[in-house]
XYZ file of C-alpha atoms in Angstrom:
605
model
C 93.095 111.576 96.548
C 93.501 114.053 99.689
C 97.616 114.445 98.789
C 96.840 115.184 95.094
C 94.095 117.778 96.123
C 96.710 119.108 98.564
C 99.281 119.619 95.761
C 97.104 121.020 93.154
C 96.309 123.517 95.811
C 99.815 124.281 96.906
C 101.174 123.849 93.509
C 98.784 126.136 91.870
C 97.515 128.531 95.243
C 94.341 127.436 94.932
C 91.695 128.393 97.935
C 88.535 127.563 95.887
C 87.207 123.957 96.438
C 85.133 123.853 93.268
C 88.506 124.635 91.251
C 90.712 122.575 93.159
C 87.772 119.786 92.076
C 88.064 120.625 88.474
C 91.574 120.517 88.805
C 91.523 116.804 90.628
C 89.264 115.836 87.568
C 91.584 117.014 84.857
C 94.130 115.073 86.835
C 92.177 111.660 87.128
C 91.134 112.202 83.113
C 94.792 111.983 81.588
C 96.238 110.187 84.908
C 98.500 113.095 85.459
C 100.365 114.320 87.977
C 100.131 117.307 90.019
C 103.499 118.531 88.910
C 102.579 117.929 85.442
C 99.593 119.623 85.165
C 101.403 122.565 87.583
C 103.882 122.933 84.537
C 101.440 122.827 81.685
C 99.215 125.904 83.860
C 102.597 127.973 83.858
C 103.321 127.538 79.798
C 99.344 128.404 79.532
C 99.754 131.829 82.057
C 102.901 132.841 80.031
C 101.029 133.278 76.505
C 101.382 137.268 75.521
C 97.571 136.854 75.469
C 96.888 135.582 78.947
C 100.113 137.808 80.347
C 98.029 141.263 79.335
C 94.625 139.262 81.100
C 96.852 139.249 84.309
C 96.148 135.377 84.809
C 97.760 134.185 87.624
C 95.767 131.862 89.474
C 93.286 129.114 87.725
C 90.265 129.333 87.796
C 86.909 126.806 86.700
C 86.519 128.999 83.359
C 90.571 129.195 82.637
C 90.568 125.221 83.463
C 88.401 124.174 80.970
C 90.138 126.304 78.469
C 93.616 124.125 79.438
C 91.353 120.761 79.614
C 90.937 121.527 76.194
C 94.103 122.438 74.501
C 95.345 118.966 76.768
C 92.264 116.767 75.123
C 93.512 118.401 71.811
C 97.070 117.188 72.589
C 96.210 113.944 73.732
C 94.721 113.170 70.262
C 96.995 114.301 68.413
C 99.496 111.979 70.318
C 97.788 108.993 70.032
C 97.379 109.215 66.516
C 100.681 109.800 66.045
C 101.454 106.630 68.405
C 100.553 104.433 65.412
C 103.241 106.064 63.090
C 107.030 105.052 63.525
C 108.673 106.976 65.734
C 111.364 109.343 64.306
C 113.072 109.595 67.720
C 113.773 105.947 68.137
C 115.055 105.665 64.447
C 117.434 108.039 65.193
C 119.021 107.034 68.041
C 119.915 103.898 66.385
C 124.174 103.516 66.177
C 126.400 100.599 66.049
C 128.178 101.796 69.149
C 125.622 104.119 71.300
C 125.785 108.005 70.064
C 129.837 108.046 69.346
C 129.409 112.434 69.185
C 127.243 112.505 72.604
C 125.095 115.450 71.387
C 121.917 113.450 71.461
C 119.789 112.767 74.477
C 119.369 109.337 75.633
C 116.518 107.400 77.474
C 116.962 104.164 78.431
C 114.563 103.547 81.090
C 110.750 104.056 80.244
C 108.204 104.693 82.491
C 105.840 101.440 83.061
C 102.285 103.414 82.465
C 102.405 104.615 78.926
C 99.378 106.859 79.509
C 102.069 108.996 82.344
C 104.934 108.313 79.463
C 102.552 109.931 76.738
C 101.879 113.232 78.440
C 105.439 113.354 79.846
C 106.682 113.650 76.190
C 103.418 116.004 75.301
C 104.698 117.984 78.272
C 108.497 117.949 77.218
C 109.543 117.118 81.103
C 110.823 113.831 82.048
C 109.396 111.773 84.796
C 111.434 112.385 88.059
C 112.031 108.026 87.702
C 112.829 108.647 84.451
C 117.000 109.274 83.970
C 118.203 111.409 81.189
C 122.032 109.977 80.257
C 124.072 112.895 79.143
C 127.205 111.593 77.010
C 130.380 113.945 77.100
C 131.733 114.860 73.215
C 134.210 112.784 71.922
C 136.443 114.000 69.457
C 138.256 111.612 68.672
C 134.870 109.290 68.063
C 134.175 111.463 64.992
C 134.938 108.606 62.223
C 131.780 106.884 63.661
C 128.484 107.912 62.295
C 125.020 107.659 62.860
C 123.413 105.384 61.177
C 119.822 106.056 61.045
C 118.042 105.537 57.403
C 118.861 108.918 55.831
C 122.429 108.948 56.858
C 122.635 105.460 55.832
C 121.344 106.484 52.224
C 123.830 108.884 52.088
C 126.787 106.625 53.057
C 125.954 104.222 50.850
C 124.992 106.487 47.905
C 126.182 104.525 44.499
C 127.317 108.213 42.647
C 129.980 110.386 44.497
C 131.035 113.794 43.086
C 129.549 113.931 39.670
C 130.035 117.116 37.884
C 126.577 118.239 36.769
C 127.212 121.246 35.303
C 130.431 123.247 33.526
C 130.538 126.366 32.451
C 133.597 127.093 30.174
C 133.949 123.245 29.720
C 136.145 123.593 27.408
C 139.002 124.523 29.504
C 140.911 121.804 31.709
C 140.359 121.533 35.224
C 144.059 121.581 37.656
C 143.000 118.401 38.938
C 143.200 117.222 35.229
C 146.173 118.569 34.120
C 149.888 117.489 34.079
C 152.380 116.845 37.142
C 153.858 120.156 36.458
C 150.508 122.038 37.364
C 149.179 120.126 40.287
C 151.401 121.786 43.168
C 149.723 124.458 44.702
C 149.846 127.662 44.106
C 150.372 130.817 45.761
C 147.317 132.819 46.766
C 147.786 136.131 48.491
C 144.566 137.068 49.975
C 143.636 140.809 50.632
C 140.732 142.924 51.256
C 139.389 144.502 48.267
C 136.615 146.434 50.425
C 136.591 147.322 54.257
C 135.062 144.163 56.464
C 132.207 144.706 58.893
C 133.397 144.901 62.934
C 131.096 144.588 65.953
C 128.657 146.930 66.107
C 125.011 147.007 67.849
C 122.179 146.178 66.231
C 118.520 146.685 66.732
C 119.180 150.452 67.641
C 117.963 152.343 64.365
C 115.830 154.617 64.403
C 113.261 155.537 62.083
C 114.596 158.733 60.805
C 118.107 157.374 60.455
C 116.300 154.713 57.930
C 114.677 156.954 56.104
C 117.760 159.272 55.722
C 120.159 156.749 54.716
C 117.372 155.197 52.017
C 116.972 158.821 50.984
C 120.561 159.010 50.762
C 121.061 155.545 48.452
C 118.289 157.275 45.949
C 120.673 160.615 45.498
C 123.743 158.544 45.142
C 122.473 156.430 42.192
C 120.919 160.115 40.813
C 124.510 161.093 40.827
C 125.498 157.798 38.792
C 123.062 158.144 36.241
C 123.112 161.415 35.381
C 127.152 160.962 34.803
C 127.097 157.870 33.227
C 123.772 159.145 30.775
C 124.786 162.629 30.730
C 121.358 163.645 31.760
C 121.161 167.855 33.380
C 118.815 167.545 36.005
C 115.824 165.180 37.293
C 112.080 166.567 37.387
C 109.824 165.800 40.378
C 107.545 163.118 39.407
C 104.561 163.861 41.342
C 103.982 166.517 39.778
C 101.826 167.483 36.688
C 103.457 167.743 33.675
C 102.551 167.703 29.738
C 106.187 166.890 28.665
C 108.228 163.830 28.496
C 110.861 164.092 32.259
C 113.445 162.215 33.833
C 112.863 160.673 37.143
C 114.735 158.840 39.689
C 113.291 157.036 43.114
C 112.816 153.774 44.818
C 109.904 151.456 43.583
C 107.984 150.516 46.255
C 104.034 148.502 46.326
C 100.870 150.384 46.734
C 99.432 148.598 49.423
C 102.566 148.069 51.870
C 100.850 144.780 53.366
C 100.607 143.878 49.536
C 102.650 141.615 46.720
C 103.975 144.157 44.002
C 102.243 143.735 40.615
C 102.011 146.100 37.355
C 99.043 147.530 39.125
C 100.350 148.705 42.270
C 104.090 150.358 41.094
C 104.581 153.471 43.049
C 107.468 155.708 43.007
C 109.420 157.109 45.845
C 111.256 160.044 45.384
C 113.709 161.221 47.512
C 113.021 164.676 49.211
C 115.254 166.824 47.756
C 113.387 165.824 44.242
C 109.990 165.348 45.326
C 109.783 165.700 49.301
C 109.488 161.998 49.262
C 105.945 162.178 47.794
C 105.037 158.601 45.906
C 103.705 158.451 42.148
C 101.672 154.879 40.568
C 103.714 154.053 37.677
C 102.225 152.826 34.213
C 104.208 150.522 32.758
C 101.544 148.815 30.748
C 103.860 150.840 27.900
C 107.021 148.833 28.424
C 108.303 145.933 25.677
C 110.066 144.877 29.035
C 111.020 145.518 32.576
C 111.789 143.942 35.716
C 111.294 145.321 39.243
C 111.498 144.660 42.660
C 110.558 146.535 46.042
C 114.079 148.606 46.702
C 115.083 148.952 43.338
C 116.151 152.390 42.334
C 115.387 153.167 39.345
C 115.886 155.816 36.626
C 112.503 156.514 34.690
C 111.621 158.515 31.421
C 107.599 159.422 30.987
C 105.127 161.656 31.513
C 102.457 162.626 34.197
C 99.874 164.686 32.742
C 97.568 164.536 36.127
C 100.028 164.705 38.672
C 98.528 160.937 39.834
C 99.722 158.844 37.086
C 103.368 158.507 35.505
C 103.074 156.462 32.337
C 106.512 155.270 32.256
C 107.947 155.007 27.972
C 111.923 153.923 29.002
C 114.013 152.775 31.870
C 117.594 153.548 31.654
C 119.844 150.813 32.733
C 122.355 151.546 35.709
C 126.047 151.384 35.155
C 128.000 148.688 36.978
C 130.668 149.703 38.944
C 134.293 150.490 38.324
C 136.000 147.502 37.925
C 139.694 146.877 40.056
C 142.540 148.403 38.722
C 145.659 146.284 38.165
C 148.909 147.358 36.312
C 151.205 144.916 33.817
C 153.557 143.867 36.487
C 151.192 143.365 39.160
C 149.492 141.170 36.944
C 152.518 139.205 35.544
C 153.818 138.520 39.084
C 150.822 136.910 40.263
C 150.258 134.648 36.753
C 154.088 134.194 36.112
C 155.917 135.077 39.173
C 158.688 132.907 40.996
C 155.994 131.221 43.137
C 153.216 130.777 40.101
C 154.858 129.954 37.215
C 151.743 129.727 34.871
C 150.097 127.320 37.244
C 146.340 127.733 37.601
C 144.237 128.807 40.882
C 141.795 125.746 42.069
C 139.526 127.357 44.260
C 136.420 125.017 46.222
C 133.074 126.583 47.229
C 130.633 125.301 49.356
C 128.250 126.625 51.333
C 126.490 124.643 54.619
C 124.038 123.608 56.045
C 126.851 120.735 56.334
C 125.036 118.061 58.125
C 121.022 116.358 57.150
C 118.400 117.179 59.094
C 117.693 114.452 61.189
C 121.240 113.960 62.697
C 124.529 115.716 63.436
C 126.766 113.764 62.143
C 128.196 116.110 59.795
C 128.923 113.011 56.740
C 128.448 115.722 53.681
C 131.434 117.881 55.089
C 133.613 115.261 55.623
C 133.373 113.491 52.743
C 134.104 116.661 51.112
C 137.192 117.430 53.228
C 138.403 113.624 52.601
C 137.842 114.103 48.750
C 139.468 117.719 49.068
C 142.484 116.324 51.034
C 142.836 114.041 48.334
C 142.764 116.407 45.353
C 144.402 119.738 47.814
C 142.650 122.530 46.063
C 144.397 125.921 46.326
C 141.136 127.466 47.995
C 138.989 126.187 50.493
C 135.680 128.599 51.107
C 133.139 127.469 53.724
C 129.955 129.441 53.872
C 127.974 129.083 56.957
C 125.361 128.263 58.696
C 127.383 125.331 60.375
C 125.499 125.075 63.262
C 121.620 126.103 62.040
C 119.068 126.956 64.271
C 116.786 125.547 61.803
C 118.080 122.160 61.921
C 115.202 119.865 63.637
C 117.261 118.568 66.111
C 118.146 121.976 67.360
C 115.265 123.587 66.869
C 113.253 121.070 69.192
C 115.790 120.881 72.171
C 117.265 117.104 71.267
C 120.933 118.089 71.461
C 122.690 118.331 75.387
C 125.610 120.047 73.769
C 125.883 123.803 73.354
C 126.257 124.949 69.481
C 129.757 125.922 70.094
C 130.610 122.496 71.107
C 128.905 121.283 68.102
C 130.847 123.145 66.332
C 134.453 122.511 67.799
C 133.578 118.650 67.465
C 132.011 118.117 64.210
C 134.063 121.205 62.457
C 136.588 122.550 64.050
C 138.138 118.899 64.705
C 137.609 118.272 61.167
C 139.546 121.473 60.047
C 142.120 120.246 62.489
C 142.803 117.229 60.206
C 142.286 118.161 57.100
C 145.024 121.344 57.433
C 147.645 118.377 58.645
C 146.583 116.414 55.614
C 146.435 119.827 53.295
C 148.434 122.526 54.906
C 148.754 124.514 52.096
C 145.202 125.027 50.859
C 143.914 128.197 52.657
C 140.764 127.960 54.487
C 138.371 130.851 54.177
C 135.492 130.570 56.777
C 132.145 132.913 55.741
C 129.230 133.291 58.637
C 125.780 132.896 57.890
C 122.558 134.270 60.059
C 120.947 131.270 60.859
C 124.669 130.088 62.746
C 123.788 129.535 66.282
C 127.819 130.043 67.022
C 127.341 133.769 65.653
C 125.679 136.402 67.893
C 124.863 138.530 64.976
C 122.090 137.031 63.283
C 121.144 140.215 61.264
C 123.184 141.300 57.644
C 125.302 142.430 57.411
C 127.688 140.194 60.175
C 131.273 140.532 61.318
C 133.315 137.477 61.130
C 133.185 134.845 63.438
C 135.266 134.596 66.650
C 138.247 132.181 65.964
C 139.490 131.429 69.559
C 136.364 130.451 71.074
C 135.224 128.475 68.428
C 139.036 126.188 68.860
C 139.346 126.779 64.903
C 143.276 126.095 64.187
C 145.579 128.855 63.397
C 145.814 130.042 59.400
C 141.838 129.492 58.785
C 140.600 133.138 57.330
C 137.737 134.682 58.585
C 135.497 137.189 56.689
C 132.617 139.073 57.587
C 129.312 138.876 55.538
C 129.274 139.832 52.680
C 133.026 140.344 52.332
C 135.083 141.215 48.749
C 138.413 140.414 48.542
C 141.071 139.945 46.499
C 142.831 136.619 45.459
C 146.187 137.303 43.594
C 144.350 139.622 40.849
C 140.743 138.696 41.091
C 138.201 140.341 43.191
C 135.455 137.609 44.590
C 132.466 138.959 45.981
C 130.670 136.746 48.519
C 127.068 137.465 49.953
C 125.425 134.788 52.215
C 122.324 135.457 52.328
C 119.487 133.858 50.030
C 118.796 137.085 48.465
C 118.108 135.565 44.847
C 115.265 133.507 46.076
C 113.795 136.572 47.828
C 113.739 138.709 44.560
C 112.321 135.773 42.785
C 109.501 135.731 44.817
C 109.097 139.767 44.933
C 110.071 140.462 41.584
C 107.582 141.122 38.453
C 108.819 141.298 35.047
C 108.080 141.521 31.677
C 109.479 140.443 28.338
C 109.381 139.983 24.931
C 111.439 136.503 24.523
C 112.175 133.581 27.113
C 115.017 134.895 28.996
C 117.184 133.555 31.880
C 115.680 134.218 35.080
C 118.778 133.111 37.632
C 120.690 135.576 35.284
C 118.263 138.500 35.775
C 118.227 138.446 39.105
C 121.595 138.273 39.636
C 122.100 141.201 37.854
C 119.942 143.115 39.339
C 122.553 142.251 42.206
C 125.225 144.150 39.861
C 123.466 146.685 38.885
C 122.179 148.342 42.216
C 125.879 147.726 43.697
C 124.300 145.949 46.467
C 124.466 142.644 48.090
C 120.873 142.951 49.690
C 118.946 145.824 47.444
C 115.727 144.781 48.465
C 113.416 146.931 50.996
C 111.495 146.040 52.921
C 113.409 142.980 53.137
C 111.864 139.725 52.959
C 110.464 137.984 56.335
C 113.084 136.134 58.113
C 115.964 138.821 56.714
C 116.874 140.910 59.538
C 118.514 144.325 57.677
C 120.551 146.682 59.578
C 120.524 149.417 57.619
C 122.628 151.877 59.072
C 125.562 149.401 57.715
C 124.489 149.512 54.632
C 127.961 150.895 53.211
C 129.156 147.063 54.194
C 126.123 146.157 51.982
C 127.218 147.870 48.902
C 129.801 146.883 46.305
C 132.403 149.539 45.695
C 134.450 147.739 42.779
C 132.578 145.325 40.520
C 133.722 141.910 41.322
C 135.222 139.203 39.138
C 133.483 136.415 40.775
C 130.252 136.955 42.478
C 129.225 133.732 44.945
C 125.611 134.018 46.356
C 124.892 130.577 47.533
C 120.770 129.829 47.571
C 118.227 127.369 47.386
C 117.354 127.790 44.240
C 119.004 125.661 41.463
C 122.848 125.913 41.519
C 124.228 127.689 39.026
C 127.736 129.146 37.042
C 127.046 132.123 34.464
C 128.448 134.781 33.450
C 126.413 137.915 33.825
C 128.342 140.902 32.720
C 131.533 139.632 32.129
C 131.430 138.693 36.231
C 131.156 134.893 36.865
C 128.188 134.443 39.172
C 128.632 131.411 41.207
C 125.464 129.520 42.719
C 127.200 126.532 44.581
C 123.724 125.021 46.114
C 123.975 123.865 50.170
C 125.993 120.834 50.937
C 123.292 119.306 52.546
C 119.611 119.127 51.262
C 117.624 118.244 54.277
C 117.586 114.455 53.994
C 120.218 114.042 51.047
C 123.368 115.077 50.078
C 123.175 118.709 47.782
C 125.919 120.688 45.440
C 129.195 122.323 45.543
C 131.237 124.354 43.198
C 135.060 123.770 42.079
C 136.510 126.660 40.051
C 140.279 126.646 38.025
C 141.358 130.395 37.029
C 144.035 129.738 34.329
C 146.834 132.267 34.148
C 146.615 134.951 31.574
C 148.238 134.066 28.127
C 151.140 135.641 27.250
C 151.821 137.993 24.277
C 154.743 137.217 22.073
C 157.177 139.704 24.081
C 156.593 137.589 26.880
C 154.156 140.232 28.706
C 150.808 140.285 29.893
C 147.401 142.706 29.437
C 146.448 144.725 31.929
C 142.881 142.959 31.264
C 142.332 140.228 33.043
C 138.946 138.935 31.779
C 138.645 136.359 34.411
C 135.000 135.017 32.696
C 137.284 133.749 29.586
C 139.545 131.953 31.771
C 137.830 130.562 34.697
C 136.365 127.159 34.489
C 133.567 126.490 37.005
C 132.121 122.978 37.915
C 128.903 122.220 40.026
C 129.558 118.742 41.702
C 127.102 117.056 43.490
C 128.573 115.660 46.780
């Protein structure tokens, strides 16, 4: 007893016998060791709370404040003893852990009182080895086989389409001998990519001034595309029917919008930034968000209350601008020849959640290599920081060796097997391989993530341009957000998914809600990467909610689902553009109408 009195005292400076006592007894109580209980006084002194008490050294009171958070723990873990353990399940492989990127212990200590609070402690027993397995890449055809990732091996339906939209077109993979070589995709920017830039240094009146700034350019918009003279200040009293334009915003700011608490922001040139409560107790229909900007027509008779009688809709975009020849070359030309585009979407994560194994992306590169689409587009994350194994410190590797041996590698083959197919790689903010985890991001780092030569990066959101089609692609789950902030009125059933993407459309931006939604981490000073400066022909905005292919404004909105669905396999989409028909002098449109021609399938993996 003397040598574990004399390292509770050394470990933890104590002078004062009665609290090296109470110490001793905490000790004796859980049968732990000095070391052990040193480590679990440091995690308690380092809570923000306890940091501002300035506690440093233990004392009888503080003690009995850790003996009970430890009794609490200890409960908790023996209740838990009697369930099967996930740990053990997972560790299970027919040859070891072929990737190396779980930890491995072999040897257990003998008193499983000392094991117990070792593992409520996370440190190992100094007798108790940790075996650290190096990556092996060429390993990667063995998987894991604990019961989820045997489920999904063993799954009885593979790639069943669940959903078409323009059905009634042919798919390439469907069509004749003539059609199936690939075809040639030039890939271009059709708006300027996001570079490095720091982050986390806005300040408050640079927010406010570029917000202020999104409200006048949509007043601009309107007023041209509704030929309306001038906008009245809202706030203000007024016995005639005006025309207003501002950001809707909630009441209470720590508060859920509803129909009771719609405010009005103006902008300060229009109303010095003043907020008005909107009525819209008036309207057949609406649908608003926090963010939107919106152009209003009612009237305030107190200067309090604007009872709102008509929203004007905003104008899309311009759409991109392609002349005959431009057009026939990249439907007809030498290397196209009337062949259609087959394009793949999918968007991660890419790997369940209780092992890395990564078996939905590669049995979607093996079916891929097999049918060589034209277009391969990977949306991140790829390595998530909210994938259970990462988040809770059971993987030795770093992410970007996770990354180079469970993706890169796999790029590696499939590009030998498909070298043709162009591989467009899109970053997400949960990727633990990107150091930008706020929206918008620049595109990843190719070199030190060992990704082969050819494989496109793109920033996020990016638009670009494929032959004649402009694809829009935001990564962020922006249509669940609205969903959940949104309130809306109307007089028939209507599509929801729809609505919200267009709300997407109409305020030109990839991320038009503010404040944005908890877990969304907004730089706003880049908002011009945000914004959409061409309506796209194909707008992908990968979520959790239900996968979907519409068309919502003569723009095919593209929902491919995630690859992986925690412990099952989820969606991804496959999309044929067919070439524009000819006319009978053997020339094309100048209108493209992609949404006529495209043919989009949701496939579950």
């Amino acid at each position: 007893m003397s040598a574990l009195r004399e390292e509770l005292a050394q470990g933890l400076h104590l002078q004062d016998a009665q609290v090296i006592h109470d110490a001793v007894a905490i000790c004796r109580q859980y049968n732990l060791k000095a070391r052990d209980l040193v480590l679990k006084w440091e995690a308690f002194a380092l809570r923000p709370v306890n940091m501002e008490r300035n506690v440093s050294v233990p004392t009888s009171d503080l003690l009995r404040q850790l003996n009970g958070e430890i009794q609490r723990d200890f409960e908790n873990a023996v209740q838990n003893k009697t369930k099967p353990s996930v740990n053990k399940s997972r560790l299970q492989t027919r040859g070891g852990d072929p990737s190396g990127l779980l930890r491995s212990n072999n040897n257990f200590t003998k008193d499983p009182i000392q094991d117990l609070m070792s593992e409520l402690s996370g440190v190992q027993s100094l007798n108790t080895p940790i075996e650290r397995i190096p990556i092996a890449v060429s390993e990667l055809g063995t998987t894991i086989t604990s019961k989820t990732t045997q489920r999904f091996s063993e799954r009885s339906v593979r790639n069943k389409v669940e959903e078409s939209l323009n059905g009634h077109l042919s798919r390439k993979t469907d069509m004749g001998e003539e059609f199936r070589d690939q075809s040639r995709c030039e890939i271009s920017l059709a708006q300027e990519q996001t570079d490095r830039y720091r982050y986390m240094f806005e300040k408050i009146s640079e927010r406010a001034e570029i917000i202020d700034d999104r409200i006048e350019y949509f007043a601009e918009v309107v007023m041209e595309h509704h030929n309306i003279q001038e906008f009245a200040n809202p706030t203000r009293a007024n016995q005639s029917n005006i025309m207003a334009v501002g950001r809707i915003c909630c009441e209470d700011a720590a508060g859920k919008l509803n129909e009771q608490s719609v405010v009005l922001e103006t902008s300060r040139s229009m109303g010095m930034g003043k907020r008005v409560k909107l009525m819209l107790g008036n309207l057949p229909e609406y649908s608003v968000f926090p963010g939107q900007i919106v152009t209003l027509n009612g009237v305030n008779n107190s200067g309090k209350l604007l009872t709102v009688s008509e929203v004007l809709p905003i104008p899309l975009p311009s759409l991109a601008v392609h002349d005959a020849a431009e057009l026939y070359e990249y439907n007809y030309g030498e290397k196209m020849q009337g062949k259609p585009i087959d394009m793949c979407i999918a968007a991660g994560p890419y790997t369940l959640d209780d092992d890395l194994s990564y078996l939905p992306l590669e049995d979607l590169l093996q079916t891929m290599a097999s049918e060589q689409p034209d277009i391969l587009m990977l949306l991140g994350p790829f390595v998530p920081g909210s994938h259970p194994l990462l988040q809770n410190g059971e993987v030795d590797a770093s992410p970007v060796d996770v990354f180079r041996s469970q993706v890169s590698a796999r790029l590696q083959r499939f590009i030998q097997q498909s070298p043709a197919t162009r591989i467009l790689l899109v970053p997400h903010s949960d990727d633990l391989i990107h150091e930008y985890a706020v929206f918008p991001q620049p595109a990843m780092p190719s070199k030190e993530l060992g990704l082969p030569k050819g494989v496109v990066m793109l920033s996020n959101p990016s638009m670009i341009r494929i032959n004649e089609m402009v694809v829009g692609i935001g990564n962020i789950d922006i249509l669940f957000n609205l969903g959940l902030e949104e309130i809306s009125r109307s007089k028939e059933a209507s599509d929801r998914l729809a609505r919200l993407t267009r709300h997407i459309l109409q305020q030109r931006s990839f991320y038009p809600m503010f404040p944005p939604a908890l877990g969304d981490n907004l730089d706003l000073l880049q908002m011009p990467h945000i914004q959409m400066d061409v309506t796209p022909d194909i707008l992908i905005l990968p979520s959790r909610l239900k996968s979907f292919a519409k068309i919502v404004d003569s723009v095919v909105c593209i929902n491919p689902g995630y690859l992986s669905k925690k412990q099952s396999g989820g969606t991804f989409a496959r999309a044929t553009i067919h070439p524009l028909q000819l006319a009978s002098d053997g020339s094309v449109g100048v209108e493209g109408k992609i949404w006529e021609r495209a043919r989009v399938d949701l496939i579950k993996i």
